[in-house]
Short mmCIF file of C-alpha atoms in Angstrom, two decimals:
data_model
loop_
_atom_site.label_atom_id
_atom_site.label_comp_id
_atom_site.label_asym_id
_atom_site.label_seq_id
_atom_site.Cartn_x
_atom_site.Cartn_y
_atom_site.Cartn_z
CA UNK A 1 22.43 40.87 5.10
CA UNK A 2 19.53 38.48 5.75
CA UNK A 3 20.45 34.89 4.41
CA UNK A 4 18.29 32.12 3.37
CA UNK A 5 18.94 28.51 3.97
CA UNK A 6 17.81 25.80 1.24
CA UNK A 7 15.96 23.29 3.25
CA UNK A 8 14.81 19.75 2.44
CA UNK A 9 14.63 19.03 -1.08
CA UNK A 10 14.17 16.51 -3.99
CA UNK A 11 13.67 16.34 -7.53
CA UNK A 12 12.83 13.49 -10.24
CA UNK A 13 10.14 11.96 -12.49
CA UNK A 14 6.91 11.17 -10.90
CA UNK A 15 4.36 8.48 -12.17
CA UNK A 16 6.15 6.66 -14.91
CA UNK A 17 3.74 4.08 -16.20
CA UNK A 18 5.41 1.08 -17.04
CA UNK A 19 3.87 -2.17 -18.28
CA UNK A 20 6.48 -5.12 -19.07
CA UNK A 21 4.93 -8.28 -21.03
CA UNK A 22 7.05 -11.40 -20.83
CA UNK A 23 6.46 -14.02 -23.13
CA UNK A 24 7.09 -17.87 -21.78
CA UNK A 25 6.06 -19.16 -25.20
CA UNK A 26 2.47 -18.62 -26.00
CA UNK A 27 2.08 -17.91 -22.42
CA UNK A 28 2.39 -14.45 -21.34
CA UNK A 29 2.71 -12.59 -18.07
CA UNK A 30 2.15 -8.95 -17.37
CA UNK A 31 3.69 -6.58 -14.86
CA UNK A 32 1.71 -3.12 -14.69
CA UNK A 33 3.81 -0.27 -12.64
CA UNK A 34 3.70 3.53 -11.67
CA UNK A 35 7.11 4.29 -10.81
CA UNK A 36 8.12 7.78 -9.02
CA UNK A 37 11.91 8.58 -8.39
CA UNK A 38 12.75 11.16 -6.28
CA UNK A 39 16.74 12.15 -5.88
CA UNK A 40 18.53 14.37 -3.45
CA UNK A 41 22.07 15.46 -2.58
CA UNK A 42 24.34 18.40 -3.50
CA UNK A 43 21.70 20.76 -4.96
CA UNK A 44 22.47 23.82 -3.40
CA UNK A 45 23.91 25.41 -6.23
CA UNK A 46 21.01 24.66 -8.90
CA UNK A 47 18.61 26.40 -6.35
CA UNK A 48 20.76 29.47 -5.92
CA UNK A 49 22.32 30.14 -9.39
CA UNK A 50 20.53 27.66 -11.69
CA UNK A 51 23.54 25.63 -12.54
CA UNK A 52 22.71 22.35 -13.53
CA UNK A 53 26.16 20.63 -13.18
CA UNK A 54 24.95 18.40 -10.33
CA UNK A 55 21.46 17.68 -11.74
CA UNK A 56 20.64 14.26 -13.52
CA UNK A 57 17.92 15.29 -15.96
CA UNK A 58 14.51 13.91 -15.06
CA UNK A 59 14.11 12.99 -18.23
CA UNK A 60 17.25 10.65 -17.78
CA UNK A 61 15.60 8.90 -14.58
CA UNK A 62 12.62 8.07 -16.64
CA UNK A 63 14.65 6.61 -19.49
CA UNK A 64 16.56 4.66 -16.91
CA UNK A 65 13.16 3.00 -15.32
CA UNK A 66 12.22 1.67 -18.64
CA UNK A 67 15.73 0.47 -19.65
CA UNK A 68 15.71 -1.43 -16.20
CA UNK A 69 12.47 -2.90 -16.73
CA UNK A 70 13.81 -4.26 -20.01
CA UNK A 71 17.06 -5.39 -18.98
CA UNK A 72 16.86 -6.44 -15.66
CA UNK A 73 13.15 -7.48 -15.80
CA UNK A 74 10.34 -6.83 -13.23
CA UNK A 75 10.62 -9.78 -10.34
CA UNK A 76 8.72 -7.45 -8.13
CA UNK A 77 8.02 -3.86 -7.23
CA UNK A 78 10.66 -4.05 -4.36
CA UNK A 79 13.49 -5.84 -6.17
CA UNK A 80 13.21 -3.12 -9.36
CA UNK A 81 12.90 -0.43 -6.73
CA UNK A 82 16.22 -1.65 -5.02
CA UNK A 83 18.42 -1.50 -8.19
CA UNK A 84 17.01 1.82 -9.20
CA UNK A 85 18.05 3.33 -5.99
CA UNK A 86 21.31 1.89 -6.00
CA UNK A 87 21.98 2.73 -9.42
CA UNK A 88 21.06 6.40 -9.00
CA UNK A 89 22.96 6.87 -6.07
CA UNK A 90 26.49 4.65 -6.73
CA UNK A 91 26.59 6.14 -10.23
CA UNK A 92 26.09 9.65 -9.96
CA UNK A 93 28.52 11.18 -7.49
CA UNK A 94 26.41 14.42 -6.57
CA UNK A 95 23.41 12.25 -5.55
CA UNK A 96 23.25 11.04 -2.08
CA UNK A 97 19.71 9.75 -1.51
CA UNK A 98 17.27 8.00 -3.75
CA UNK A 99 13.61 7.00 -3.21
CA UNK A 100 11.75 5.24 -5.33
CA UNK A 101 7.99 4.76 -4.69
CA UNK A 102 6.06 2.04 -6.87
CA UNK A 103 2.41 1.12 -7.11
CA UNK A 104 1.60 -2.23 -8.81
CA UNK A 105 -1.74 -2.90 -10.69
CA UNK A 106 -2.67 -6.85 -10.64
CA UNK A 107 -4.19 -8.52 -13.73
CA UNK A 108 -5.32 -11.90 -13.87
CA UNK A 109 -6.26 -14.19 -16.68
CA UNK A 110 -9.31 -14.34 -18.61
CA UNK A 111 -10.99 -17.70 -18.51
CA UNK A 112 -11.71 -18.61 -22.05
CA UNK A 113 -14.71 -20.92 -23.52
CA UNK A 114 -14.32 -24.41 -24.34
CA UNK A 115 -14.38 -24.38 -28.29
CA UNK A 116 -15.81 -21.02 -28.88
CA UNK A 117 -13.15 -19.44 -30.16
CA UNK A 118 -12.54 -18.50 -33.51
CA UNK A 119 -9.01 -18.80 -34.43
CA UNK A 120 -6.42 -21.17 -34.69
CA UNK A 121 -4.90 -21.71 -31.47
CA UNK A 122 -7.15 -20.11 -29.53
CA UNK A 123 -7.88 -23.13 -27.44
CA UNK A 124 -4.68 -22.23 -25.77
CA UNK A 125 -5.23 -18.27 -24.95
CA UNK A 126 -2.80 -17.21 -22.09
CA UNK A 127 -2.56 -13.58 -23.15
CA UNK A 128 -5.69 -12.01 -22.07
CA UNK A 129 -6.17 -10.38 -18.80
CA UNK A 130 -8.82 -8.42 -16.72
CA UNK A 131 -7.83 -5.98 -14.27
CA UNK A 132 -8.33 -7.18 -10.55
CA UNK A 133 -10.53 -4.85 -8.65
CA UNK A 134 -8.99 -5.10 -5.29
CA UNK A 135 -6.25 -3.68 -3.73
CA UNK A 136 -3.08 -1.58 -5.29
CA UNK A 137 0.36 -2.94 -4.07
CA UNK A 138 2.88 -0.27 -3.17
CA UNK A 139 6.56 -0.14 -2.31
CA UNK A 140 8.97 2.34 -1.46
CA UNK A 141 12.80 2.07 -1.51
CA UNK A 142 15.19 4.31 -0.19
CA UNK A 143 18.91 4.26 -0.46
CA UNK A 144 21.52 6.76 0.78
CA UNK A 145 24.62 5.03 -0.29
CA UNK A 146 24.82 2.60 2.89
CA UNK A 147 21.77 1.37 3.63
CA UNK A 148 18.76 0.04 1.87
CA UNK A 149 14.99 0.88 3.53
CA UNK A 150 12.17 -1.08 2.04
CA UNK A 151 8.53 -0.33 2.54
CA UNK A 152 5.92 -2.58 1.03
CA UNK A 153 2.15 -2.34 1.39
CA UNK A 154 -1.19 -1.86 -0.04
CA UNK A 155 -4.14 0.49 -0.49
CA UNK A 156 -7.81 0.50 -0.99
CA UNK A 157 -8.72 -2.86 0.21
CA UNK A 158 -12.20 -2.61 1.23
CA UNK A 159 -13.30 -5.41 3.77
CA UNK A 160 -16.50 -5.82 5.76
CA UNK A 161 -17.63 -7.80 8.87
CA UNK A 162 -21.90 -8.17 8.74
CA UNK A 163 -21.69 -9.18 12.26
CA UNK A 164 -19.14 -9.77 15.25
CA UNK A 165 -18.90 -6.38 15.87
CA UNK A 166 -20.05 -3.86 18.69
CA UNK A 167 -19.44 -0.32 20.07
CA UNK A 168 -20.48 0.47 23.26
CA UNK A 169 -19.46 2.23 26.91
CA UNK A 170 -17.82 5.14 24.77
CA UNK A 171 -17.34 8.76 26.37
CA UNK A 172 -20.28 10.89 26.13
CA UNK A 173 -20.77 14.56 26.25
CA UNK A 174 -23.68 17.01 25.71
CA UNK A 175 -23.25 16.75 22.11
CA UNK A 176 -23.23 13.00 21.93
CA UNK A 177 -26.04 11.69 19.88
CA UNK A 178 -24.68 8.19 18.79
CA UNK A 179 -26.58 5.43 20.06
CA UNK A 180 -24.65 2.18 21.36
CA UNK A 181 -24.66 -0.67 19.00
CA UNK A 182 -24.24 -4.31 20.09
CA UNK A 183 -24.48 -6.04 16.60
CA UNK A 184 -22.97 -3.74 13.76
CA UNK A 185 -21.18 -3.78 10.19
CA UNK A 186 -17.67 -2.97 10.53
CA UNK A 187 -16.57 -1.97 7.34
CA UNK A 188 -13.07 -0.41 6.16
CA UNK A 189 -10.70 0.39 3.34
CA UNK A 190 -7.51 -0.80 4.49
CA UNK A 191 -4.27 1.22 3.73
CA UNK A 192 -0.91 -0.22 5.10
CA UNK A 193 2.66 0.22 5.09
CA UNK A 194 5.29 -2.12 6.62
CA UNK A 195 9.07 -1.92 7.04
CA UNK A 196 11.28 -5.23 6.32
CA UNK A 197 14.07 -5.48 8.48
CA UNK A 198 16.66 -6.21 5.40
CA UNK A 199 18.94 -3.43 5.22
CA UNK A 200 20.59 -4.03 1.68
CA UNK A 201 23.63 -5.20 3.60
CA UNK A 202 22.95 -8.68 3.96
CA UNK A 203 22.72 -10.13 0.22
CA UNK A 204 19.79 -12.33 1.15
CA UNK A 205 16.74 -10.39 0.42
CA UNK A 206 13.58 -11.30 1.53
CA UNK A 207 11.09 -13.07 -1.17
CA UNK A 208 9.05 -9.98 -1.80
CA UNK A 209 5.84 -11.61 -3.52
CA UNK A 210 5.91 -14.24 -0.96
CA UNK A 211 6.34 -11.47 2.10
CA UNK A 212 3.48 -9.49 0.57
CA UNK A 213 1.25 -12.36 0.16
CA UNK A 214 1.83 -13.35 3.85
CA UNK A 215 1.14 -9.99 5.26
CA UNK A 216 -2.05 -9.71 3.07
CA UNK A 217 -3.53 -13.06 4.09
CA UNK A 218 -2.62 -12.64 7.83
CA UNK A 219 -3.91 -8.85 7.87
CA UNK A 220 -7.35 -10.20 6.69
CA UNK A 221 -7.60 -13.48 8.68
CA UNK A 222 -7.25 -11.19 11.62
CA UNK A 223 -9.75 -8.64 10.25
CA UNK A 224 -12.09 -11.76 9.93
CA UNK A 225 -11.27 -13.72 13.06
CA UNK A 226 -11.54 -10.49 15.41
CA UNK A 227 -14.82 -10.34 17.46
CA UNK A 228 -14.69 -6.61 17.33
CA UNK A 229 -15.44 -4.11 20.11
CA UNK A 230 -13.71 -0.99 18.61
CA UNK A 231 -11.83 -0.73 15.06
CA UNK A 232 -8.85 0.40 17.00
CA UNK A 233 -9.10 -3.15 18.40
CA UNK A 234 -9.31 -4.95 15.17
CA UNK A 235 -6.34 -2.94 13.59
CA UNK A 236 -4.10 -3.74 16.58
CA UNK A 237 -4.72 -7.45 16.19
CA UNK A 238 -4.29 -7.43 12.47
CA UNK A 239 -0.83 -5.71 13.14
CA UNK A 240 0.01 -8.26 15.94
CA UNK A 241 -0.93 -11.39 13.62
CA UNK A 242 1.33 -9.82 10.69
CA UNK A 243 4.43 -9.29 13.22
CA UNK A 244 3.92 -12.72 14.70
CA UNK A 245 3.88 -14.51 11.55
CA UNK A 246 6.28 -12.44 9.32
CA UNK A 247 9.83 -12.57 10.59
CA UNK A 248 10.76 -10.17 8.16
CA UNK A 249 8.75 -7.48 9.21
CA UNK A 250 9.49 -5.16 12.02
CA UNK A 251 6.67 -2.52 11.44
CA UNK A 252 3.42 -2.09 10.30
CA UNK A 253 1.14 0.83 9.92
CA UNK A 254 -2.59 1.01 9.08
CA UNK A 255 -4.92 3.53 7.91
CA UNK A 256 -8.54 2.54 8.26
CA UNK A 257 -11.64 4.71 7.88
CA UNK A 258 -14.82 3.54 9.27
CA UNK A 259 -17.07 3.11 6.54
CA UNK A 260 -20.29 3.58 8.47
CA UNK A 261 -23.66 1.77 7.84
CA UNK A 262 -26.60 2.86 9.81
CA UNK A 263 -29.63 1.27 10.13
CA UNK A 264 -32.49 2.77 8.64
CA UNK A 265 -35.11 3.95 10.73
CA UNK A 266 -38.59 2.15 9.49
CA UNK A 267 -40.59 2.81 12.43
CA UNK A 268 -42.43 5.31 10.80
CA UNK A 269 -43.99 2.42 8.57
CA UNK A 270 -44.46 0.25 11.51
CA UNK A 271 -41.40 -2.20 10.39
CA UNK A 272 -39.01 -3.30 12.48
CA UNK A 273 -35.14 -3.11 11.37
CA UNK A 274 -33.00 -5.17 13.88
CA UNK A 275 -29.62 -6.73 13.13
CA UNK A 276 -30.99 -10.02 14.45
CA UNK A 277 -33.38 -10.16 11.59
CA UNK A 278 -31.38 -9.29 8.56
CA UNK A 279 -31.47 -5.26 8.93
CA UNK A 280 -31.35 -2.61 5.98
CA UNK A 281 -28.71 -0.38 6.35
CA UNK A 282 -27.46 2.73 4.54
CA UNK A 283 -24.03 3.39 3.61
CA UNK A 284 -22.91 6.48 4.54
CA UNK A 285 -20.06 8.13 2.38
CA UNK A 286 -18.77 10.85 4.68
CA UNK A 287 -17.94 11.96 7.11
CA UNK A 288 -16.10 8.97 8.31
CA UNK A 289 -14.06 8.23 11.48
CA UNK A 290 -10.44 7.83 10.30
CA UNK A 291 -8.58 5.13 12.59
CA UNK A 292 -4.73 5.00 12.27
CA UNK A 293 -1.74 3.31 14.32
CA UNK A 294 1.38 1.82 13.94
CA UNK A 295 2.33 -1.57 15.63
CA UNK A 296 5.81 -2.35 16.39
CA UNK A 297 7.93 -5.02 17.66
CA UNK A 298 9.39 -4.58 20.92
CA UNK A 299 12.50 -2.67 21.08
CA UNK A 300 11.71 -1.81 17.23
CA UNK A 301 12.02 2.00 16.12
CA UNK A 302 9.18 3.74 14.56
CA UNK A 303 10.42 4.77 11.12
CA UNK A 304 7.26 4.58 8.85
CA UNK A 305 6.51 8.50 8.21
CA UNK A 306 2.93 9.05 9.98
CA UNK A 307 1.97 11.14 6.99
CA UNK A 308 2.36 8.29 4.51
CA UNK A 309 -1.26 7.22 5.22
CA UNK A 310 -3.03 10.03 7.01
CA UNK A 311 -5.18 12.72 5.66
#
């Protein structure tokens, strides 16, 4: 008789939108998260017979996320994720592994006018916010009862260099039509994950917010300061700068589409359109080149899954 084997499986409650307001007198602070929980363990029987004896309801995982946000607060996406992952595994015997994924949406305060408000106390407004339109911060925490793996990152951060970028000397065949370019726009939307070397055994966790700010700063500085002959070269320099500057990071992976800007052909109108004179470009939406790579410390193991960033 043919026997079928249950492969990798997990379950949980995805995309729990959690907004936590912390009040410090009249000054309010906001944390806006999207939290997804995935659990795995002794789940053979529920798949074969439907017995739910080892199943913690997904509704319970949702309730836990909101309860932890209230009881423990949200110091950072990583901190909340570590607490949740450990709770699910350490307090539920059939559950052997928990993976928590978090997206964090940033807000900044609205600067109010001087004397223009119309209610008492309005001159000290500290509770109005506007959603930041830059990147989305992300985190993934995995705990198996022994060690913690923390991945941090961001996605959808669009950056552009209007010069200091070339692309020439590339491989050509009979289908190649692209012209070499010695002064081009380099634009991309950066998505990245990096792996911390903290494994949860040492009680001293990194300062997650400081670490995030540092990685972001050094990656962007490298993008701005690298004279680029290829997007691959720029990507690699961004990773090297991060690893050189942040001791708590052992591995970083980037996914960077090349947002092509092509010079418009204005020659039919007798108009030169050279970069040195301030060219006019059209921004191509798709298709686009997609450049991806992982940069590691020498001797470090590559552990960030490739499919977390690629198409």
